[in-house]
GROMACS .gro file of C-alpha atoms in nm:
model
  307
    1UNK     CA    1   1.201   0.909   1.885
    2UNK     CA    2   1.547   0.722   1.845
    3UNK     CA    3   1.876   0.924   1.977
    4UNK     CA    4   2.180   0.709   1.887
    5UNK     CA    5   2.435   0.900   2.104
    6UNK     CA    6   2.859   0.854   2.027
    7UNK     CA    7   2.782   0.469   2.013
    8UNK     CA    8   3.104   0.253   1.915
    9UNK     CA    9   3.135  -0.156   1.867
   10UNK     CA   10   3.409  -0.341   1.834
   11UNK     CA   11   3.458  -0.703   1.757
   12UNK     CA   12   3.816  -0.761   1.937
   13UNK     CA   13   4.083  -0.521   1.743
   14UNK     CA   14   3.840  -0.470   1.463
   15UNK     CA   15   3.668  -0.117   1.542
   16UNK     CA   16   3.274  -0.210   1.347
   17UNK     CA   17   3.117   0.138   1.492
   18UNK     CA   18   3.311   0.420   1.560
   19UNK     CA   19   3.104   0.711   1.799
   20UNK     CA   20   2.808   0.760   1.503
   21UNK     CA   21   2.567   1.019   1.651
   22UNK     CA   22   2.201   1.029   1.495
   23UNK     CA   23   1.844   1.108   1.508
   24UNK     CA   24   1.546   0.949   1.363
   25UNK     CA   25   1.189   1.161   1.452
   26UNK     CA   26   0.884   0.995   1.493
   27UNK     CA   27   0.688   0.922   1.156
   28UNK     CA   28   1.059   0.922   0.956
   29UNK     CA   29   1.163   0.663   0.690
   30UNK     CA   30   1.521   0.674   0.757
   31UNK     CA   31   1.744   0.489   0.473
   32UNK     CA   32   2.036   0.353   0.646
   33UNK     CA   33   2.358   0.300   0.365
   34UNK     CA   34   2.698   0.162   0.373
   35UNK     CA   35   2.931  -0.065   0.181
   36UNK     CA   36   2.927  -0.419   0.290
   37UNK     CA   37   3.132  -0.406   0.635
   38UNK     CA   38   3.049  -0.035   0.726
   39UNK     CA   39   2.892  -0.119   1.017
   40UNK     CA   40   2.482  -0.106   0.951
   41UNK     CA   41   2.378  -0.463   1.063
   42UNK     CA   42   2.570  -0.383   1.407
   43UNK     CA   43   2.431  -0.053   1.455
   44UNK     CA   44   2.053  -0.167   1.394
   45UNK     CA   45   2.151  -0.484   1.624
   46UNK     CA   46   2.279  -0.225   1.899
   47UNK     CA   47   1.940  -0.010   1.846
   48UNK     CA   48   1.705  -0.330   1.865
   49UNK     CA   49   1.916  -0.436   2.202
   50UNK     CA   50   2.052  -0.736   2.023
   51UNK     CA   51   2.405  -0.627   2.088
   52UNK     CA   52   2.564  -0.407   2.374
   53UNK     CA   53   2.735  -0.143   2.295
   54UNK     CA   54   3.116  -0.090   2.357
   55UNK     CA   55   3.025   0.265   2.432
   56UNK     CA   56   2.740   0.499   2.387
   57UNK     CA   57   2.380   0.448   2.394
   58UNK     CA   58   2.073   0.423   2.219
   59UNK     CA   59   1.724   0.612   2.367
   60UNK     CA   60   1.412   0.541   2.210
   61UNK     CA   61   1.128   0.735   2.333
   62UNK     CA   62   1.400   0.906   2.622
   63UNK     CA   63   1.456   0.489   2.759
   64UNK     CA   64   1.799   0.446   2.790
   65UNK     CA   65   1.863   0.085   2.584
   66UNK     CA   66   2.125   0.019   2.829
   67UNK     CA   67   1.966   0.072   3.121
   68UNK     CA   68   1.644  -0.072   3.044
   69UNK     CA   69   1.639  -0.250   2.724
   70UNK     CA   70   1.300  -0.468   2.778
   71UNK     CA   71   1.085  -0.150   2.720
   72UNK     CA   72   1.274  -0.050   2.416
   73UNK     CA   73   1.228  -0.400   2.275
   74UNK     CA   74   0.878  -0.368   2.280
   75UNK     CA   75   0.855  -0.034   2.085
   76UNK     CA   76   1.031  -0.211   1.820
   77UNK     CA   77   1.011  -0.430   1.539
   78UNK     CA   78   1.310  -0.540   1.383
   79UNK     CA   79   1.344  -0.778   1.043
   80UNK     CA   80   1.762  -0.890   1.031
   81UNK     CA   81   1.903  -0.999   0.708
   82UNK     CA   82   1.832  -1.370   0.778
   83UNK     CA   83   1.433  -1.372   0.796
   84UNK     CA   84   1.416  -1.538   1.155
   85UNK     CA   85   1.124  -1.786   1.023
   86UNK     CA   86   1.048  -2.161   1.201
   87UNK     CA   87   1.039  -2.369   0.843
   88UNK     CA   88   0.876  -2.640   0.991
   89UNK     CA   89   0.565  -2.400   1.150
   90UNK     CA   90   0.226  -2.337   0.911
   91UNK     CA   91   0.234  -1.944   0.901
   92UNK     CA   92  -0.060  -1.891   1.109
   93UNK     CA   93   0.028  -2.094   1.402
   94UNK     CA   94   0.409  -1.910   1.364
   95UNK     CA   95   0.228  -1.557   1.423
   96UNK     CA   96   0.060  -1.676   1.615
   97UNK     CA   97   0.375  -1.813   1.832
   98UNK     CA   98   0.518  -1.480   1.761
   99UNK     CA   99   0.276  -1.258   1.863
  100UNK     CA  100   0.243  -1.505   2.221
  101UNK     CA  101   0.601  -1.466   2.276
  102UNK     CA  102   0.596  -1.072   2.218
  103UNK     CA  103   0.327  -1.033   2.482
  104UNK     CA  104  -0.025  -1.019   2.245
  105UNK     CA  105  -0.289  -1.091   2.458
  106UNK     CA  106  -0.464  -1.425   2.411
  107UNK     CA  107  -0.791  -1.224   2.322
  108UNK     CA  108  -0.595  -0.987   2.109
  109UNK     CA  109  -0.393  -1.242   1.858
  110UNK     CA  110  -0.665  -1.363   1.654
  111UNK     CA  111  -0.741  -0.991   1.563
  112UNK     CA  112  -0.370  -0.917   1.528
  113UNK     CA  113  -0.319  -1.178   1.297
  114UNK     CA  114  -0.580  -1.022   1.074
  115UNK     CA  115  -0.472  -0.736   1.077
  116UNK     CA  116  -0.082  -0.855   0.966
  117UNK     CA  117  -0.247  -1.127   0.716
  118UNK     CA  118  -0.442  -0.765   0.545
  119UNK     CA  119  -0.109  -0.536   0.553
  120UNK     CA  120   0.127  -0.807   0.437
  121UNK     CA  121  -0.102  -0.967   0.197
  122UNK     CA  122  -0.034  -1.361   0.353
  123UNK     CA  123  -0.410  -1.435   0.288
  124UNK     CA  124  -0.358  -1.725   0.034
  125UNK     CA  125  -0.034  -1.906   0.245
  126UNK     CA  126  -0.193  -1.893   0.610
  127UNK     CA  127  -0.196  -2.253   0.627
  128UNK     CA  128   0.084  -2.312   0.380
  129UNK     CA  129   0.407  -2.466   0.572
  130UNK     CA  130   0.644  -2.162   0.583
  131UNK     CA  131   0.925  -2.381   0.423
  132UNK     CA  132   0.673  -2.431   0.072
  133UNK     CA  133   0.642  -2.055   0.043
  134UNK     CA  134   0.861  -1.868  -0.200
  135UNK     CA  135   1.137  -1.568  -0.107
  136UNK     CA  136   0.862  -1.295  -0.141
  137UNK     CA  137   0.607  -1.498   0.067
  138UNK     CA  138   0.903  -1.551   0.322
  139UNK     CA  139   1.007  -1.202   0.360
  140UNK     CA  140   0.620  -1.114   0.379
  141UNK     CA  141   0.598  -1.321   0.646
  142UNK     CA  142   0.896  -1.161   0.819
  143UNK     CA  143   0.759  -0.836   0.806
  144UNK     CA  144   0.450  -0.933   0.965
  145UNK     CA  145   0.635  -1.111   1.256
  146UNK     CA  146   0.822  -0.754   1.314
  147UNK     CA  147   0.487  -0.560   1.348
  148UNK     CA  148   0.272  -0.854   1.515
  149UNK     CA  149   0.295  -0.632   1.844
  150UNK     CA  150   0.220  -0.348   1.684
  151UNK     CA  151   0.535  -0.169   1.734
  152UNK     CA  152   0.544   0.219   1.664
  153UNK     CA  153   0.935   0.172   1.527
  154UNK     CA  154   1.054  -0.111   1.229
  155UNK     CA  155   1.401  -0.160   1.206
  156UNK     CA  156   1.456  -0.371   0.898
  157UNK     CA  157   1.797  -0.467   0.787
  158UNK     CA  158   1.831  -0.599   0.368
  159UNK     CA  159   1.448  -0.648   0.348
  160UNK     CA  160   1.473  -0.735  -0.060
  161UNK     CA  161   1.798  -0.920   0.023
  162UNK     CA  162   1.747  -1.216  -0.263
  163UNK     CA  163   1.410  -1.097  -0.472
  164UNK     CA  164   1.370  -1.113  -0.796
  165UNK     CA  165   1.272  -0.781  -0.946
  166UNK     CA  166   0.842  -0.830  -0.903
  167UNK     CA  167   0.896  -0.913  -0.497
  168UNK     CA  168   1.170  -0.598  -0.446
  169UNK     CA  169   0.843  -0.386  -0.623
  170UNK     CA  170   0.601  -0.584  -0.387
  171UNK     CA  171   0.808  -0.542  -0.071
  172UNK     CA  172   0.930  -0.159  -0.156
  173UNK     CA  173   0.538  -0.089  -0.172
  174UNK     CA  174   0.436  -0.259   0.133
  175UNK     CA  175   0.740  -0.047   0.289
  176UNK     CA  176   0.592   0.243   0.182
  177UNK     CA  177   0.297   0.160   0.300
  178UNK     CA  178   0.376   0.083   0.651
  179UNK     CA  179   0.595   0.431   0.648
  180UNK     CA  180   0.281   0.592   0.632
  181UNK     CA  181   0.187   0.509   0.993
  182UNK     CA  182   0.546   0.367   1.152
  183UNK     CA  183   0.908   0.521   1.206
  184UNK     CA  184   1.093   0.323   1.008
  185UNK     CA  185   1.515   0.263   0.974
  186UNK     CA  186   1.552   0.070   0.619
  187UNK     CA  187   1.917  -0.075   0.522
  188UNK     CA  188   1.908  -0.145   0.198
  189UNK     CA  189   2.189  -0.173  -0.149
  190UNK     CA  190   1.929  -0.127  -0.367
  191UNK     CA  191   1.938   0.288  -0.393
  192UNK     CA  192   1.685   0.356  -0.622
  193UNK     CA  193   1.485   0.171  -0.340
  194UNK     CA  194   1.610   0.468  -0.121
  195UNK     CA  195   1.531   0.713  -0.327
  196UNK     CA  196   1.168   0.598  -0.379
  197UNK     CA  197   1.079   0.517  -0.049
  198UNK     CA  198   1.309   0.749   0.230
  199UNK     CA  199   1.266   1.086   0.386
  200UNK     CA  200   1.589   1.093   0.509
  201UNK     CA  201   1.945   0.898   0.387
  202UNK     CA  202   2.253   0.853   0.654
  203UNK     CA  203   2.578   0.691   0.489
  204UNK     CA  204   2.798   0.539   0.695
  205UNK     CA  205   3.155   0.392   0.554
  206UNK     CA  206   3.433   0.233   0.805
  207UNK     CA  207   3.278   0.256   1.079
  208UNK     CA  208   3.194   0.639   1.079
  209UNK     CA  209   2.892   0.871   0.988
  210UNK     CA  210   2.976   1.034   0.633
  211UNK     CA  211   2.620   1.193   0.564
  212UNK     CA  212   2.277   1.255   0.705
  213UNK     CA  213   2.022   1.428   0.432
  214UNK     CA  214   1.739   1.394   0.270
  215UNK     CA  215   1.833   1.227  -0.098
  216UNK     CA  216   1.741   1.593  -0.244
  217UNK     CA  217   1.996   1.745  -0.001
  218UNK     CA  218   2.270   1.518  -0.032
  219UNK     CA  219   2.227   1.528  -0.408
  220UNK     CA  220   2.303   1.917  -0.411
  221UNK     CA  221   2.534   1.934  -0.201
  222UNK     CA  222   2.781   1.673  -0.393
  223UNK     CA  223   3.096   1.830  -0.446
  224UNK     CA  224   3.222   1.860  -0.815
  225UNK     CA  225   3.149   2.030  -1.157
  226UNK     CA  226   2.829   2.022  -1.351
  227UNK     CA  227   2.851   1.760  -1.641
  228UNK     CA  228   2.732   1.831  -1.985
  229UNK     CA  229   2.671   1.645  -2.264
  230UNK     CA  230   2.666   1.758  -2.645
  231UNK     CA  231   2.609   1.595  -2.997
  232UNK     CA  232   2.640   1.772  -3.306
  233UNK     CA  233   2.619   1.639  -3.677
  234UNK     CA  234   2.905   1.903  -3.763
  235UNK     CA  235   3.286   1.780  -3.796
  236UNK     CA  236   3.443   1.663  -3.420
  237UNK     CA  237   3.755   1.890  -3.506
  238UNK     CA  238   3.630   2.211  -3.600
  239UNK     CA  239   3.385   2.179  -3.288
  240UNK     CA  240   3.663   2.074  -3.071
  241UNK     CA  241   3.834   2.384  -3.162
  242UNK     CA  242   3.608   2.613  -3.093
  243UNK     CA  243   3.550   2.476  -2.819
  244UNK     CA  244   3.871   2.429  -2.702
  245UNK     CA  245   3.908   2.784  -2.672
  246UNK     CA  246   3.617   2.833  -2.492
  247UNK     CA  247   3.620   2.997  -2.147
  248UNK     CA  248   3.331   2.883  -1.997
  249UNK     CA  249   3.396   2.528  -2.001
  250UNK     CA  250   3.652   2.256  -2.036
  251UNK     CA  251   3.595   1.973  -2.312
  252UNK     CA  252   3.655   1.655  -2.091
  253UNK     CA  253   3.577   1.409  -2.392
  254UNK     CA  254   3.495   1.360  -2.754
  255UNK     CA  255   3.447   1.177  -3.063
  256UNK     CA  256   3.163   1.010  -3.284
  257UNK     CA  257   2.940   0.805  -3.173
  258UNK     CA  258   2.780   0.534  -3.382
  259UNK     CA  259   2.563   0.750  -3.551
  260UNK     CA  260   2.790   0.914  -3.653
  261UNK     CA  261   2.748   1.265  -3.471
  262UNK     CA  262   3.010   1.421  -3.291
  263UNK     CA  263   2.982   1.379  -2.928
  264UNK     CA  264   3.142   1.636  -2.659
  265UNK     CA  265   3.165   1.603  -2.282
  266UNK     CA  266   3.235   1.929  -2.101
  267UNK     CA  267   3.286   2.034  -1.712
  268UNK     CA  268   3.189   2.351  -1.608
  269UNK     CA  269   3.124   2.488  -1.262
  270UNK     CA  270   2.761   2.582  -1.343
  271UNK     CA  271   2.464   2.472  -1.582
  272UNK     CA  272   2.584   2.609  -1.941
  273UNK     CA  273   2.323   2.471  -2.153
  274UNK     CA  274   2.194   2.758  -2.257
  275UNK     CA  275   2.526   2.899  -2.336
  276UNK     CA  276   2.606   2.631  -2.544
  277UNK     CA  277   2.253   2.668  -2.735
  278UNK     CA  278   2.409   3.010  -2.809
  279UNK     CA  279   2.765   2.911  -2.885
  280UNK     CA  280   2.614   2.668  -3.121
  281UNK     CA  281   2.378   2.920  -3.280
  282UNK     CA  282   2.626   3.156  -3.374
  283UNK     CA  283   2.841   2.904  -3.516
  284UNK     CA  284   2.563   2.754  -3.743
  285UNK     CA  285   2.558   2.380  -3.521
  286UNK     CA  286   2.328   2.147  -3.585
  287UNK     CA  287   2.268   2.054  -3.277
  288UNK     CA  288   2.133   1.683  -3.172
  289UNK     CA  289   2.181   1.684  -2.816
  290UNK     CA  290   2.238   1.857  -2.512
  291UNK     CA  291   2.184   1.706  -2.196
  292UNK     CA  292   2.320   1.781  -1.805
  293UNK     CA  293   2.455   1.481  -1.643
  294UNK     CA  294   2.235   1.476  -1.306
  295UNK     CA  295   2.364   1.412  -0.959
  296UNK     CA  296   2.189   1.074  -0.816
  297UNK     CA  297   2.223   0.901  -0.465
  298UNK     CA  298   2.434   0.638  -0.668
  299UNK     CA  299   2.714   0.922  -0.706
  300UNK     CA  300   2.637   1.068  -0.338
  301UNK     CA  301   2.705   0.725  -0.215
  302UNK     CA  302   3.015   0.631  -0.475
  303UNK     CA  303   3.208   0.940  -0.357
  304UNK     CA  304   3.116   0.948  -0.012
  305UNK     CA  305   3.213   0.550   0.038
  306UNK     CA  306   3.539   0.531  -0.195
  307UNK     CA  307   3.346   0.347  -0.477
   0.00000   0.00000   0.00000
C-alpha cells in the first residue's frame, strides 16, 4: 500500500533523510522509531505530501506522491506532533469544518461525524469549546479530524506526546482499535506502546534505516550473549570459585544483595539455566534464584541507535 523508495531530505547542509527504502502492506500497524532528530517527523511529512522530497518518492496505492500528490492526500490521514486543532471552534462545528474542507459531502458529514464522535469517544465534549477540553480530549479530537474522510491509511506522528499515564492507555486502545480496520504508521517514544500495539517496528537513527522487523524478530536477532542471573544463600567466594572455573560461562558480576544472598551475573552464548540447576545440585546450592535476562525492544532500540 505505501512504497517509500531511496527518499532523502535535507534541510540546507544538514542531511534529515538519507535514501530509507520501505514498505508498509495494507492492514499493517507499522511502529515508526528513532531518537529525537533521526528523521521520523520528516519522513511521515514527505509520505503525507507535506514536504517534497530532495530525492525519491513515496507511492501509495502505485500514485506517485510527486507526481500527483492530491490523490494520495486523500487516502490519508495524518495526526503531526502539534494536534492541528482551531481553539476557538466548539468540536462539532470543527469536524464539521474538517470534514467540509476534506471533501465530505454535505449529506454525508452529519453521519461522519457520528461515526468519529462513536470511535473516538467525543460524545460528552461535542459542544464543549475545543480550548476547555483536556490533553486526552484534544488528542481525541485529533484523531477524529485524521479519519473524518474516512481514509484507508493514518499516519500519526507522537500521538501520546504529553498524556498522563490513563490517556496514553486510552489513546494506545483506540489505536488498536482503529488498526483493526486501517493501515496505520505510528511514531511513538513510548516502546512498550510499540510492543503492544505494532505488527511491524522500523528504526531509523541519523538519517538512515537501521531495522525493519516485527518486535519478535528484531528481539532475536539482537546481537550479544544470553544474560543470566543467579542468587544463592551459600558464601559469594566459594561460589565465585567454582564458578570461576567454569567453562560454560563467564561470571560478569557478583556480590550480596540486601538480603543477604549471594548474587552472580554470568554471560554465556546460550540459555544455561538448566546447567546451572545442575552445577548447583552437585555442589549442594541452595539456590534462590535463577532468572535469564530477556531481550526487549528497549535493548533492540538502545543498541541499534547508540543509546
Amino acid at each position: 500500500m505505501i512504497e517509500v523508495q531511496n527518499l532523502s531530505k535535507s534541510y540546507g547542509s544538514v542531511e534529515a533523510v538519507k535514501s530509507i527504502s520501505f514498505e508498509v502492506s495494507q492492514g499493517e500497524v507499522v511502529g515508526f522509531l528513532g531518537p529525537n532528530g533521526a528523521g521520523k517527523s520528516t519522513t511521515m511529512k514527505i509520505m503525507t505530501g507535506y514536504l517534497p522530497p530532495k530525492e525519491g518518492t513515496v507511492l501509495v496505492d502505485g500514485i506517485d506522491i510527486r507526481e500527483d500528490a492530491l490523490p494520495v492526500r486523500e487516502k490519508i490521514g495524518y495526526l503531526p506532533e502539534s494536534t492541528p486543532l482551531y481553539s476557538d471552534m466548539v468540536t462539532y462545528d470543527y469536524l464539521e469544518f474538517v470534514a467540509a474542507m476534506r471533501g465530505v459531502a454535505s449529506s454525508d458529514r452529519a453521519s461522519r461525524i457520528r461515526a468519529m464522535t462513536n470511535s473516538c469517544g467525543l460524545h460528552e465534549v461535542l459542544s464543549k469549546r475545543i480550548d476547555a477540553l483536556s490533553k486526552g480530549f484534544k488528542q481525541r479530537v485529533g484523531l477524529a479530524q485524521a479519519m473524518i474522510h474516512n481514509p484507508p491509511i493514518l499516519i500519526l506522528d507522537e500521538p501520546t506526546s504529553g498524556l498522563d499515564p490513563n490517556q496514553i492507555v486510552e489513546i494506545r486502545e483506540l489505536i488498536r482499535k482503529i488498526g483493526e480496520e486501517r493501515t496505520v504508521v505510528l511514531s511513538t517514544h513510548i516502546l512498550s506502546e510499540v510492543q503492544a500495539s505494532c505488527d511491524r517496528v522500523i528504526i531509523i537513527d541519523n538519517g538512515v534505516l537501521v531495522a525493519d522487523g516485527t518486535p519478535e524478530e528484531l528481539q532475536a536477532g539482537l546481537s550479544g550473549e544470553e544474560q543470566i542471573s543467579m542468587t544463592v544463600l551459600d558464601g559469594e567466594e566459594d561460589v565465585a570459585e567454582v564458578l570461576g572455573s567454569w567453562d560454560l560461562a563467564e561470571v560478569t558480576e557478583h556480590g550480596v544483595d540486601e538480603h543477604g544472598e549471594s548474587y552472580f551475573m554470568l554471560s554465556s552464548p546460550q540459555d544455561i539455566r538448566s546447567d546451572l540447576f545442575r552445577l548447583a545440585v552437585d555442589h549442594n546450592w541452595t539456590l534462590t534464584g535463577l532468572q535469564r535476562k530477556t531481550k526487549n525492544l528497549e535493548d533492540v532500540f538502545r543498541q541499534l541507535t547508540g543509546g
